[in-house]
mmCIF file of C-alpha atoms and ligand atoms in Angstrom:
data_model
loop_
_atom_site.group_PDB
_atom_site.id
_atom_site.type_symbol
_atom_site.label_atom_id
_atom_site.label_comp_id
_atom_site.label_asym_id
_atom_site.label_seq_id
_atom_site.Cartn_x
_atom_site.Cartn_y
_atom_site.Cartn_z
ATOM 1 C CA MET Y 1 -22.838 20.706 124.091
ATOM 2 C CA GLU Y 2 -19.230 21.806 123.879
ATOM 3 C CA ARG Y 3 -17.822 22.433 120.431
ATOM 4 C CA ALA Y 4 -14.466 21.160 119.210
ATOM 5 C CA LEU Y 5 -11.758 23.798 119.485
ATOM 6 C CA GLY Y 6 -11.238 25.699 116.230
ATOM 7 C CA SER Y 7 -14.529 24.521 114.833
ATOM 8 C CA ALA Y 8 -17.092 26.805 113.146
ATOM 9 C CA ASP Y 9 -19.914 24.293 113.487
ATOM 10 C CA GLY Y 10 -18.720 21.282 115.420
ATOM 11 C CA ASP Y 11 -17.458 18.404 113.278
ATOM 12 C CA ARG Y 12 -19.833 19.183 110.427
ATOM 13 C CA SER Y 13 -18.005 22.305 109.405
ATOM 14 C CA PRO Y 14 -14.512 22.580 110.809
ATOM 15 C CA ALA Y 15 -12.628 25.881 110.859
ATOM 16 C CA ASP Y 16 -8.929 25.908 110.070
ATOM 17 C CA ALA Y 17 -6.187 27.208 112.368
ATOM 18 C CA LEU Y 18 -6.857 30.753 111.088
ATOM 19 C CA GLY Y 19 -10.632 30.491 111.601
ATOM 20 C CA ARG Y 20 -11.536 29.909 107.954
ATOM 21 C CA PRO Y 21 -14.442 27.515 107.254
ATOM 22 C CA LEU Y 22 -14.371 24.812 104.567
ATOM 23 C CA ARG Y 23 -16.816 25.761 101.795
ATOM 24 C CA ASP Y 24 -15.327 24.989 98.362
ATOM 25 C CA LEU Y 25 -13.676 22.006 96.750
ATOM 26 C CA ARG Y 26 -11.848 21.919 93.421
ATOM 27 C CA ILE Y 27 -11.491 18.485 91.936
ATOM 28 C CA SER Y 28 -8.849 17.825 89.290
ATOM 29 C CA VAL Y 29 -10.022 14.929 87.134
ATOM 30 C CA THR Y 30 -6.971 14.679 84.868
ATOM 31 C CA ASP Y 31 -3.426 16.021 84.696
ATOM 32 C CA ARG Y 32 -3.581 15.920 80.879
ATOM 33 C CA CYS Y 33 -4.596 18.670 78.507
ATOM 34 C CA ASN Y 34 -5.128 19.210 74.799
ATOM 35 C CA PHE Y 35 -3.588 22.724 75.098
ATOM 36 C CA ARG Y 36 -0.087 23.783 76.106
ATOM 37 C CA CYS Y 37 -0.795 27.265 77.465
ATOM 38 C CA VAL Y 38 2.546 28.993 77.838
ATOM 39 C CA TYR Y 39 1.795 30.073 81.428
ATOM 40 C CA CYS Y 40 0.541 26.675 82.573
ATOM 41 C CA MET Y 41 1.922 23.677 80.642
ATOM 42 C CA PRO Y 42 4.834 24.979 78.556
ATOM 43 C CA LYS Y 43 5.705 22.581 75.734
ATOM 44 C CA GLU Y 44 9.363 22.370 76.657
ATOM 45 C CA VAL Y 45 8.348 20.745 79.946
ATOM 46 C CA PHE Y 46 5.065 19.016 79.094
ATOM 47 C CA GLY Y 47 6.371 17.366 75.941
ATOM 48 C CA ARG Y 48 6.043 13.912 74.433
ATOM 49 C CA ASP Y 49 8.044 12.305 77.231
ATOM 50 C CA TYR Y 50 6.314 13.984 80.153
ATOM 51 C CA PRO Y 51 5.372 11.371 82.761
ATOM 52 C CA PHE Y 52 1.631 11.930 83.080
ATOM 53 C CA LEU Y 53 -0.029 9.761 85.702
ATOM 54 C CA PRO Y 54 -1.019 6.255 84.636
ATOM 55 C CA ARG Y 55 -4.726 5.433 84.783
ATOM 56 C CA ALA Y 56 -4.484 3.252 87.878
ATOM 57 C CA GLU Y 57 -3.195 6.236 89.849
ATOM 58 C CA LEU Y 58 -6.264 8.350 89.085
ATOM 59 C CA LEU Y 59 -9.246 8.339 91.374
ATOM 60 C CA THR Y 60 -12.188 6.542 89.775
ATOM 61 C CA PHE Y 61 -15.497 8.396 89.446
ATOM 62 C CA GLU Y 62 -16.829 6.333 92.364
ATOM 63 C CA GLU Y 63 -13.883 7.353 94.533
ATOM 64 C CA ILE Y 64 -14.291 11.009 93.568
ATOM 65 C CA GLU Y 65 -17.996 10.901 94.408
ATOM 66 C CA ARG Y 66 -17.254 9.340 97.789
ATOM 67 C CA VAL Y 67 -14.714 12.013 98.700
ATOM 68 C CA ALA Y 68 -17.030 14.745 97.403
ATOM 69 C CA ARG Y 69 -19.840 13.502 99.641
ATOM 70 C CA VAL Y 70 -17.524 13.522 102.653
ATOM 71 C CA PHE Y 71 -16.521 17.106 101.844
ATOM 72 C CA ALA Y 72 -20.177 18.079 101.423
ATOM 73 C CA GLY Y 73 -20.847 16.571 104.843
ATOM 74 C CA LEU Y 74 -18.120 18.826 106.243
ATOM 75 C CA GLY Y 75 -19.703 22.003 104.905
ATOM 76 C CA VAL Y 76 -18.581 22.227 101.272
ATOM 77 C CA GLU Y 77 -21.266 24.041 99.271
ATOM 78 C CA LYS Y 78 -19.528 24.436 95.938
ATOM 79 C CA ILE Y 79 -17.547 22.000 93.806
ATOM 80 C CA ARG Y 80 -15.593 22.955 90.715
ATOM 81 C CA ILE Y 81 -14.417 20.212 88.342
ATOM 82 C CA THR Y 82 -11.119 21.147 86.764
ATOM 83 C CA GLY Y 83 -7.745 19.791 85.657
ATOM 84 C CA GLY Y 84 -5.700 19.667 83.340
ATOM 85 C CA GLU Y 85 -8.526 19.833 80.865
ATOM 86 C CA PRO Y 86 -11.529 18.098 82.457
ATOM 87 C CA LEU Y 87 -13.290 17.421 79.146
ATOM 88 C CA VAL Y 88 -10.453 15.157 77.987
ATOM 89 C CA ARG Y 89 -11.383 12.712 80.753
ATOM 90 C CA ARG Y 90 -13.614 10.144 79.063
ATOM 91 C CA ASP Y 91 -17.327 10.155 80.000
ATOM 92 C CA LEU Y 92 -16.964 13.171 82.261
ATOM 93 C CA GLU Y 93 -20.719 13.708 82.064
ATOM 94 C CA THR Y 94 -21.103 10.485 84.080
ATOM 95 C CA LEU Y 95 -19.137 12.057 86.944
ATOM 96 C CA VAL Y 96 -21.158 15.252 86.601
ATOM 97 C CA ALA Y 97 -24.363 13.235 86.970
ATOM 98 C CA MET Y 98 -22.975 11.527 90.086
ATOM 99 C CA LEU Y 99 -21.949 14.802 91.736
ATOM 100 C CA ALA Y 100 -25.121 16.600 90.680
ATOM 101 C CA ARG Y 101 -27.069 14.193 92.892
ATOM 102 C CA ILE Y 102 -25.398 15.585 96.040
ATOM 103 C CA ASP Y 103 -27.993 17.746 97.804
ATOM 104 C CA GLY Y 104 -27.610 21.499 97.871
ATOM 105 C CA LEU Y 105 -24.360 21.625 95.937
ATOM 106 C CA ASP Y 106 -23.353 24.382 93.511
ATOM 107 C CA LEU Y 107 -21.581 22.319 90.821
ATOM 108 C CA THR Y 108 -19.494 23.931 88.125
ATOM 109 C CA LEU Y 109 -16.638 23.204 85.755
ATOM 110 C CA THR Y 110 -13.686 25.076 84.266
ATOM 111 C CA THR Y 111 -12.697 24.176 80.712
ATOM 112 C CA ASN Y 112 -10.574 25.538 77.897
ATOM 113 C CA GLY Y 113 -13.687 25.189 75.724
ATOM 114 C CA ALA Y 114 -12.076 23.124 72.959
ATOM 115 C CA LEU Y 115 -14.526 20.231 73.408
ATOM 116 C CA LEU Y 116 -17.424 22.262 74.766
ATOM 117 C CA GLY Y 117 -19.240 22.520 71.443
ATOM 118 C CA ALA Y 118 -19.661 18.755 71.473
ATOM 119 C CA LYS Y 119 -20.234 18.385 75.222
ATOM 120 C CA ALA Y 120 -22.263 21.366 76.468
ATOM 121 C CA GLN Y 121 -25.702 19.800 76.078
ATOM 122 C CA LEU Y 122 -24.558 16.447 77.528
ATOM 123 C CA LEU Y 123 -23.127 18.246 80.559
ATOM 124 C CA LYS Y 124 -26.289 20.272 81.045
ATOM 125 C CA ASP Y 125 -28.430 17.129 80.761
ATOM 126 C CA ALA Y 126 -26.190 15.448 83.358
ATOM 127 C CA GLY Y 127 -26.984 18.216 85.845
ATOM 128 C CA LEU Y 128 -24.267 20.834 85.385
ATOM 129 C CA ARG Y 129 -25.746 24.292 86.004
ATOM 130 C CA ARG Y 130 -22.999 26.645 84.906
ATOM 131 C CA VAL Y 131 -19.547 26.704 83.369
ATOM 132 C CA THR Y 132 -16.359 28.749 83.210
ATOM 133 C CA VAL Y 133 -14.454 28.858 79.921
ATOM 134 C CA SER Y 134 -10.859 30.056 79.700
ATOM 135 C CA LEU Y 135 -10.158 32.352 76.757
ATOM 136 C CA ASP Y 136 -7.164 34.658 76.848
ATOM 137 C CA SER Y 137 -7.641 36.635 73.648
ATOM 138 C CA LEU Y 138 -10.038 37.167 70.758
ATOM 139 C CA ASP Y 139 -7.092 37.789 68.467
ATOM 140 C CA ASP Y 140 -6.615 34.493 66.680
ATOM 141 C CA ALA Y 141 -2.841 34.815 66.333
ATOM 142 C CA VAL Y 142 -2.379 35.750 70.002
ATOM 143 C CA PHE Y 143 -4.728 32.986 71.147
ATOM 144 C CA ARG Y 144 -2.988 30.344 69.028
ATOM 145 C CA ALA Y 145 0.373 31.464 70.428
ATOM 146 C CA MET Y 146 -0.916 31.306 74.010
ATOM 147 C CA ASN Y 147 -2.489 27.842 73.756
ATOM 148 C CA ASP Y 148 0.596 26.814 71.764
ATOM 149 C CA VAL Y 149 -1.219 24.044 69.883
ATOM 150 C CA ASP Y 150 -2.490 26.374 67.140
ATOM 151 C CA PHE Y 151 -6.096 26.057 68.329
ATOM 152 C CA PRO Y 152 -8.374 28.641 66.636
ATOM 153 C CA VAL Y 153 -10.327 31.116 68.725
ATOM 154 C CA THR Y 154 -13.513 30.533 66.689
ATOM 155 C CA ARG Y 155 -13.815 26.986 68.073
ATOM 156 C CA VAL Y 156 -13.769 28.261 71.682
ATOM 157 C CA LEU Y 157 -16.358 30.906 70.775
ATOM 158 C CA GLU Y 158 -18.515 28.112 69.321
ATOM 159 C CA GLY Y 159 -18.100 26.251 72.626
ATOM 160 C CA ILE Y 160 -19.278 29.327 74.538
ATOM 161 C CA ASP Y 161 -22.281 29.649 72.189
ATOM 162 C CA ALA Y 162 -23.094 25.972 72.754
ATOM 163 C CA ALA Y 163 -22.959 26.489 76.529
ATOM 164 C CA LEU Y 164 -25.312 29.482 76.278
ATOM 165 C CA ALA Y 165 -27.667 27.573 73.957
ATOM 166 C CA ALA Y 166 -27.710 24.596 76.357
ATOM 167 C CA GLY Y 167 -28.785 26.939 79.161
ATOM 168 C CA LEU Y 168 -25.630 26.686 81.254
ATOM 169 C CA SER Y 169 -25.900 29.889 83.258
ATOM 170 C CA PRO Y 170 -24.036 31.996 83.941
ATOM 171 C CA VAL Y 171 -21.205 31.362 81.507
ATOM 172 C CA LYS Y 172 -18.042 32.955 82.850
ATOM 173 C CA VAL Y 173 -14.910 33.528 80.788
ATOM 174 C CA ASN Y 174 -11.500 33.442 82.519
ATOM 175 C CA VAL Y 175 -8.724 35.570 81.036
ATOM 176 C CA VAL Y 176 -5.183 35.257 82.369
ATOM 177 C CA VAL Y 177 -3.383 38.489 81.575
ATOM 178 C CA LYS Y 178 0.339 38.357 80.988
ATOM 179 C CA ARG Y 179 2.283 41.563 80.377
ATOM 180 C CA GLY Y 180 3.379 41.952 76.783
ATOM 181 C CA LEU Y 181 1.406 38.926 75.626
ATOM 182 C CA ASN Y 182 -2.349 39.627 75.672
ATOM 183 C CA GLU Y 183 -2.899 42.891 77.569
ATOM 184 C CA GLU Y 184 -3.867 44.605 74.304
ATOM 185 C CA GLY Y 185 -6.821 42.243 74.166
ATOM 186 C CA ILE Y 186 -8.498 43.335 77.419
ATOM 187 C CA LEU Y 187 -10.799 45.953 75.867
ATOM 188 C CA PRO Y 188 -11.765 43.881 72.805
ATOM 189 C CA LEU Y 189 -12.822 41.075 75.185
ATOM 190 C CA ALA Y 190 -14.862 43.512 77.288
ATOM 191 C CA ARG Y 191 -16.550 44.978 74.204
ATOM 192 C CA HIS Y 192 -17.307 41.524 72.799
ATOM 193 C CA PHE Y 193 -18.877 39.900 75.887
ATOM 194 C CA ARG Y 194 -20.713 42.974 77.266
ATOM 195 C CA GLY Y 195 -24.452 42.580 76.852
ATOM 196 C CA MET Y 196 -24.225 38.828 76.178
ATOM 197 C CA GLY Y 197 -24.797 37.730 79.780
ATOM 198 C CA VAL Y 198 -21.245 36.355 79.865
ATOM 199 C CA VAL Y 199 -19.190 37.391 82.926
ATOM 200 C CA LEU Y 200 -15.545 38.097 82.090
ATOM 201 C CA ARG Y 201 -13.030 37.431 84.841
ATOM 202 C CA PHE Y 202 -9.520 38.752 84.482
ATOM 203 C CA ILE Y 203 -6.891 36.817 86.443
ATOM 204 C CA GLU Y 204 -3.482 38.100 87.455
ATOM 205 C CA TYR Y 205 -0.778 35.818 86.152
ATOM 206 C CA MET Y 206 0.450 33.707 89.080
ATOM 207 C CA ASP Y 207 3.629 31.916 90.080
ATOM 208 C CA VAL Y 208 2.022 28.483 90.237
ATOM 209 C CA GLY Y 209 4.230 25.459 89.721
ATOM 210 C CA HIS Y 210 7.801 25.766 88.616
ATOM 211 C CA THR Y 211 7.720 25.578 84.895
ATOM 212 C CA ASN Y 212 6.283 28.883 83.733
ATOM 213 C CA GLY Y 213 9.285 31.091 84.587
ATOM 214 C CA TRP Y 214 7.079 33.611 86.416
ATOM 215 C CA ARG Y 215 8.375 37.124 87.138
ATOM 216 C CA LEU Y 216 6.535 39.868 88.999
ATOM 217 C CA ASP Y 217 7.055 42.140 85.971
ATOM 218 C CA ASP Y 218 4.814 39.803 83.946
ATOM 219 C CA VAL Y 219 1.809 40.534 86.173
ATOM 220 C CA VAL Y 220 -0.685 43.135 84.961
ATOM 221 C CA PRO Y 221 -2.267 44.369 88.222
ATOM 222 C CA ALA Y 222 -6.040 44.009 88.478
ATOM 223 C CA ALA Y 223 -6.339 47.745 89.220
ATOM 224 C CA GLU Y 224 -4.715 48.504 85.857
ATOM 225 C CA ILE Y 225 -7.165 46.161 84.096
ATOM 226 C CA VAL Y 226 -10.170 47.819 85.751
ATOM 227 C CA ALA Y 227 -8.829 51.299 84.912
ATOM 228 C CA ALA Y 228 -8.309 50.356 81.255
ATOM 229 C CA ILE Y 229 -11.894 49.117 80.898
ATOM 230 C CA ASP Y 230 -13.403 51.918 83.007
ATOM 231 C CA ALA Y 231 -11.806 54.554 80.750
ATOM 232 C CA GLU Y 232 -13.957 53.409 77.826
ATOM 233 C CA LEU Y 233 -16.816 51.506 79.490
ATOM 234 C CA PRO Y 234 -17.484 53.103 82.909
ATOM 235 C CA LEU Y 235 -17.641 50.661 85.812
ATOM 236 C CA GLU Y 236 -18.849 50.683 89.426
ATOM 237 C CA PRO Y 237 -18.048 48.164 92.181
ATOM 238 C CA VAL Y 238 -20.459 45.376 93.180
ATOM 239 C CA GLU Y 239 -20.595 44.010 96.741
ATOM 240 C CA ALA Y 240 -19.131 40.522 97.223
ATOM 241 C CA ALA Y 241 -21.895 37.915 97.216
ATOM 242 C CA TYR Y 242 -20.313 35.728 99.922
ATOM 243 C CA ARG Y 243 -17.206 35.256 102.057
ATOM 244 C CA GLY Y 244 -14.398 33.694 100.061
ATOM 245 C CA GLU Y 245 -15.554 35.001 96.669
ATOM 246 C CA VAL Y 246 -12.299 35.187 94.746
ATOM 247 C CA ALA Y 247 -13.239 37.833 92.201
ATOM 248 C CA ASN Y 248 -13.694 41.531 92.921
ATOM 249 C CA ARG Y 249 -16.826 42.331 90.966
ATOM 250 C CA TRP Y 250 -17.569 45.405 88.878
ATOM 251 C CA ARG Y 251 -20.607 46.264 86.752
ATOM 252 C CA TYR Y 252 -20.951 48.452 83.703
ATOM 253 C CA ARG Y 253 -22.716 51.649 84.698
ATOM 254 C CA ASP Y 254 -24.974 51.359 81.639
ATOM 255 C CA GLY Y 255 -26.339 48.037 82.947
ATOM 256 C CA SER Y 256 -24.800 45.913 80.213
ATOM 257 C CA GLY Y 257 -23.290 43.327 82.537
ATOM 258 C CA GLU Y 258 -20.455 42.736 84.941
ATOM 259 C CA ILE Y 259 -16.818 41.677 85.112
ATOM 260 C CA GLY Y 260 -14.592 40.303 87.850
ATOM 261 C CA VAL Y 261 -10.902 40.700 88.565
ATOM 262 C CA ILE Y 262 -8.928 38.131 90.506
ATOM 263 C CA SER Y 263 -6.006 39.913 92.099
ATOM 264 C CA SER Y 264 -4.280 36.966 93.690
ATOM 265 C CA VAL Y 265 -0.874 38.621 93.404
ATOM 266 C CA THR Y 266 -1.488 42.318 94.113
ATOM 267 C CA GLN Y 267 -4.306 41.872 96.678
ATOM 268 C CA PRO Y 268 -4.103 38.351 98.071
ATOM 269 C CA PHE Y 269 -7.304 36.955 99.559
ATOM 270 C CA CYS Y 270 -5.862 34.198 101.760
ATOM 271 C CA GLY Y 271 -7.707 35.567 104.803
ATOM 272 C CA ASP Y 272 -11.014 34.558 103.239
ATOM 273 C CA CYS Y 273 -9.886 31.393 101.476
ATOM 274 C CA THR Y 274 -12.346 28.584 102.137
ATOM 275 C CA ARG Y 275 -11.057 26.255 99.399
ATOM 276 C CA ALA Y 276 -9.594 22.760 99.395
ATOM 277 C CA ARG Y 277 -8.290 20.901 96.342
ATOM 278 C CA LEU Y 278 -8.420 17.246 95.448
ATOM 279 C CA SER Y 279 -5.681 16.272 93.023
ATOM 280 C CA VAL Y 280 -6.175 13.795 90.235
ATOM 281 C CA ASP Y 281 -4.501 11.042 92.286
ATOM 282 C CA GLY Y 282 -6.439 11.686 95.458
ATOM 283 C CA GLN Y 283 -4.210 14.032 97.423
ATOM 284 C CA VAL Y 284 -5.955 16.779 99.368
ATOM 285 C CA TYR Y 285 -4.194 20.149 99.146
ATOM 286 C CA THR Y 286 -5.183 23.059 101.349
ATOM 287 C CA CYS Y 287 -3.538 25.706 99.132
ATOM 288 C CA LEU Y 288 -2.793 26.150 95.427
ATOM 289 C CA PHE Y 289 0.776 26.816 96.457
ATOM 290 C CA ALA Y 290 1.139 23.876 98.820
ATOM 291 C CA VAL Y 291 4.175 21.678 98.542
ATOM 292 C CA ARG Y 292 2.623 18.522 99.879
ATOM 293 C CA GLY Y 293 -0.812 16.966 99.774
ATOM 294 C CA HIS Y 294 -2.528 14.595 102.172
ATOM 295 C CA ASP Y 295 -3.001 11.097 100.815
ATOM 296 C CA VAL Y 296 -6.735 10.468 100.895
ATOM 297 C CA ARG Y 297 -6.495 7.822 98.149
ATOM 298 C CA ALA Y 298 -4.497 5.608 100.515
ATOM 299 C CA LEU Y 299 -7.372 5.838 102.998
ATOM 300 C CA LEU Y 300 -9.980 5.144 100.301
ATOM 301 C CA ARG Y 301 -8.130 2.147 98.924
ATOM 302 C CA GLY Y 302 -7.118 0.964 102.397
ATOM 303 C CA GLY Y 303 -10.734 0.352 103.383
ATOM 304 C CA ALA Y 304 -11.414 3.447 105.516
ATOM 305 C CA THR Y 305 -15.041 3.939 106.561
ATOM 306 C CA ASN Y 306 -16.883 7.172 105.773
ATOM 307 C CA GLU Y 307 -16.514 8.171 109.432
ATOM 308 C CA GLU Y 308 -12.753 7.645 109.227
ATOM 309 C CA LEU Y 309 -12.547 9.638 105.999
ATOM 310 C CA THR Y 310 -14.595 12.434 107.540
ATOM 311 C CA ALA Y 311 -12.398 12.557 110.637
ATOM 312 C CA ALA Y 312 -9.194 12.557 108.562
ATOM 313 C CA ILE Y 313 -10.331 15.354 106.245
ATOM 314 C CA ALA Y 314 -11.686 17.444 109.135
ATOM 315 C CA GLU Y 315 -8.306 17.099 110.833
ATOM 316 C CA ILE Y 316 -6.415 18.139 107.685
ATOM 317 C CA TRP Y 317 -8.607 21.250 107.492
ATOM 318 C CA ARG Y 318 -8.304 22.114 111.196
ATOM 319 C CA ALA Y 319 -4.507 22.033 110.958
ATOM 320 C CA ARG Y 320 -4.451 24.364 107.924
ATOM 321 C CA THR Y 321 -2.323 27.501 108.234
ATOM 322 C CA ASP Y 322 -1.621 28.259 104.526
ATOM 323 C CA ARG Y 323 -1.494 31.867 103.344
ATOM 324 C CA TYR Y 324 1.113 31.711 100.613
ATOM 325 C CA SER Y 325 -0.108 34.665 98.559
ATOM 326 C CA GLU Y 326 0.047 36.979 101.567
ATOM 327 C CA LEU Y 327 3.642 35.910 102.177
ATOM 328 C CA ARG Y 328 4.665 35.928 98.510
ATOM 329 C CA SER Y 329 8.010 37.610 97.930
ATOM 330 C CA ALA Y 330 11.057 37.210 95.759
ATOM 331 C CA ALA Y 331 12.141 34.435 98.125
ATOM 332 C CA THR Y 332 8.947 32.379 97.879
ATOM 333 C CA VAL Y 333 9.049 32.167 94.087
ATOM 334 C CA ASP Y 334 11.724 29.496 94.246
ATOM 335 C CA LEU Y 335 10.044 27.364 96.888
ATOM 336 C CA PRO Y 336 8.990 23.914 95.707
ATOM 337 C CA LYS Y 337 5.382 23.842 94.432
ATOM 338 C CA VAL Y 338 3.156 21.489 92.489
ATOM 339 C CA GLU Y 339 1.967 22.196 88.947
ATOM 340 C CA MET Y 340 -1.509 23.711 88.472
ATOM 341 C CA SER Y 341 -2.468 21.143 85.830
ATOM 342 C CA TYR Y 342 -2.031 18.423 88.478
ATOM 343 C CA ILE Y 343 -3.537 20.118 91.527
ATOM 344 C CA GLY Y 344 -6.371 21.718 89.563
ATOM 345 C CA GLY Y 345 -6.595 25.400 88.644
HETATM 346 C C1 SAM B 401 -5.368 25.102 85.172
HETATM 347 S S1 SAM B 401 -6.816 25.528 84.252
HETATM 348 C C2 SAM B 401 -7.733 24.016 84.294
HETATM 349 C C3 SAM B 401 -9.041 24.036 83.561
HETATM 350 C C4 SAM B 401 -9.003 24.166 82.051
HETATM 351 N N1 SAM B 401 -7.967 23.451 81.416
HETATM 352 C C5 SAM B 401 -8.949 25.631 81.670
HETATM 353 O O1 SAM B 401 -7.930 26.070 81.132
HETATM 354 O O2 SAM B 401 -9.927 26.326 81.912
HETATM 355 C C6 SAM B 401 -7.803 26.559 85.321
HETATM 356 C C7 SAM B 401 -7.570 28.034 85.205
HETATM 357 O O3 SAM B 401 -6.279 28.348 85.684
HETATM 358 C C8 SAM B 401 -5.762 29.405 84.911
HETATM 359 N N2 SAM B 401 -4.296 29.434 85.026
HETATM 360 C C9 SAM B 401 -3.411 28.496 84.607
HETATM 361 N N3 SAM B 401 -2.139 28.888 84.884
HETATM 362 C C10 SAM B 401 -2.236 30.110 85.500
HETATM 363 C C11 SAM B 401 -1.280 31.038 86.021
HETATM 364 N N4 SAM B 401 0.027 30.807 85.983
HETATM 365 N N5 SAM B 401 -1.743 32.176 86.580
HETATM 366 C C12 SAM B 401 -3.066 32.432 86.637
HETATM 367 N N6 SAM B 401 -4.010 31.595 86.180
HETATM 368 C C13 SAM B 401 -3.606 30.456 85.598
HETATM 369 C C14 SAM B 401 -6.261 29.060 83.522
HETATM 370 O O4 SAM B 401 -6.249 30.148 82.662
HETATM 371 C C15 SAM B 401 -7.650 28.564 83.788
HETATM 372 O O5 SAM B 401 -8.586 29.613 83.733
HETATM 373 S S1 SF4 B 402 -4.666 26.566 81.484
HETATM 374 FE FE1 SF4 B 402 -6.054 24.847 81.149
HETATM 375 S S2 SF4 B 402 -6.029 24.673 78.901
HETATM 376 FE FE2 SF4 B 402 -4.238 25.810 79.400
HETATM 377 S S3 SF4 B 402 -2.604 24.271 79.593
HETATM 378 FE FE3 SF4 B 402 -3.431 24.692 81.650
HETATM 379 S S4 SF4 B 402 -4.892 23.103 81.933
HETATM 380 FE FE4 SF4 B 402 -4.535 23.215 79.724
#
């Protein structure tokens, strides 16, 4: 039988216009957050009067599950629940239980950890296997300044302990490094989490959205981060586990664990990007830096059948040409973009 043009595996797993298969989906379940990280939701913009989406605009859990199943049918193997802060969405464990029932899916969640102490066991019981916690510094003053709501670092560490105790595995810790803000904290983080089975992942500060005032000078290149750690705790590279893995992996030569670096600015990985994003109001985005989404909620609420949804999403993917990070330049910084808290980090 003849295969559709540009398709990796017929309709079941479409390839985009640059030959990239669809394998991952990030689902943003809320545009709200209990933190105001300076690089993501600066207070001056996301203040009291910020027009967060009203409830009726959000996809319901049933709608999210339906879209997730369609994506799984099209080849998605991994789903990450994100936001905003996913744990501020009420009864999130109910959604986790619904998605955990999808066969063969690697289901995970990214959280700032503030509510993880209370939720880790519930999430594990609902079927979550692993979790990523964002923690930018172990220095309490630096951390409070970065989350900008005076949230203490000890509470996030308690959340990480709760995740480990609940058996969520592996626990990964995301660290966004911004020049002059938390770069001093790289080695203390490495020393702290080494040997605990927690995988640290350092992320280059990115020009997402329009509100964080990004400048290239603020980026600490991944190579510099690796060199700083390697000087004290020798590292060696680890082979990528699969196509589209975003982190470059390194392990400590003494066997005490591994770290990852996500060099989205200095070494863009668009060529291997297999990721789609579902925004909190049901728009499908084919790039973190996309300007416009595709309105899948209108299809859902307009009575589309599963076959129609599948055909529409496959078509969106086939038409995909995005490679923003490879084209990033001084000129692209000012292009219109959507905020990360809405599209899902
Ligand atoms: C948008 S957050 C959503 C999930 C959750 N609230 C959290 O913080 O983990 C997802 C990830 O994006 C990262 N992030 C946010 N803004 C970023 C930026 N400008 N550059 C790089 N990473 C960023 C966060 O640090 C976090 O690890
Ligand atoms: S990075 Fe996460 S915790 Fe921080 S403001 Fe953005 S959504 Fe909230």
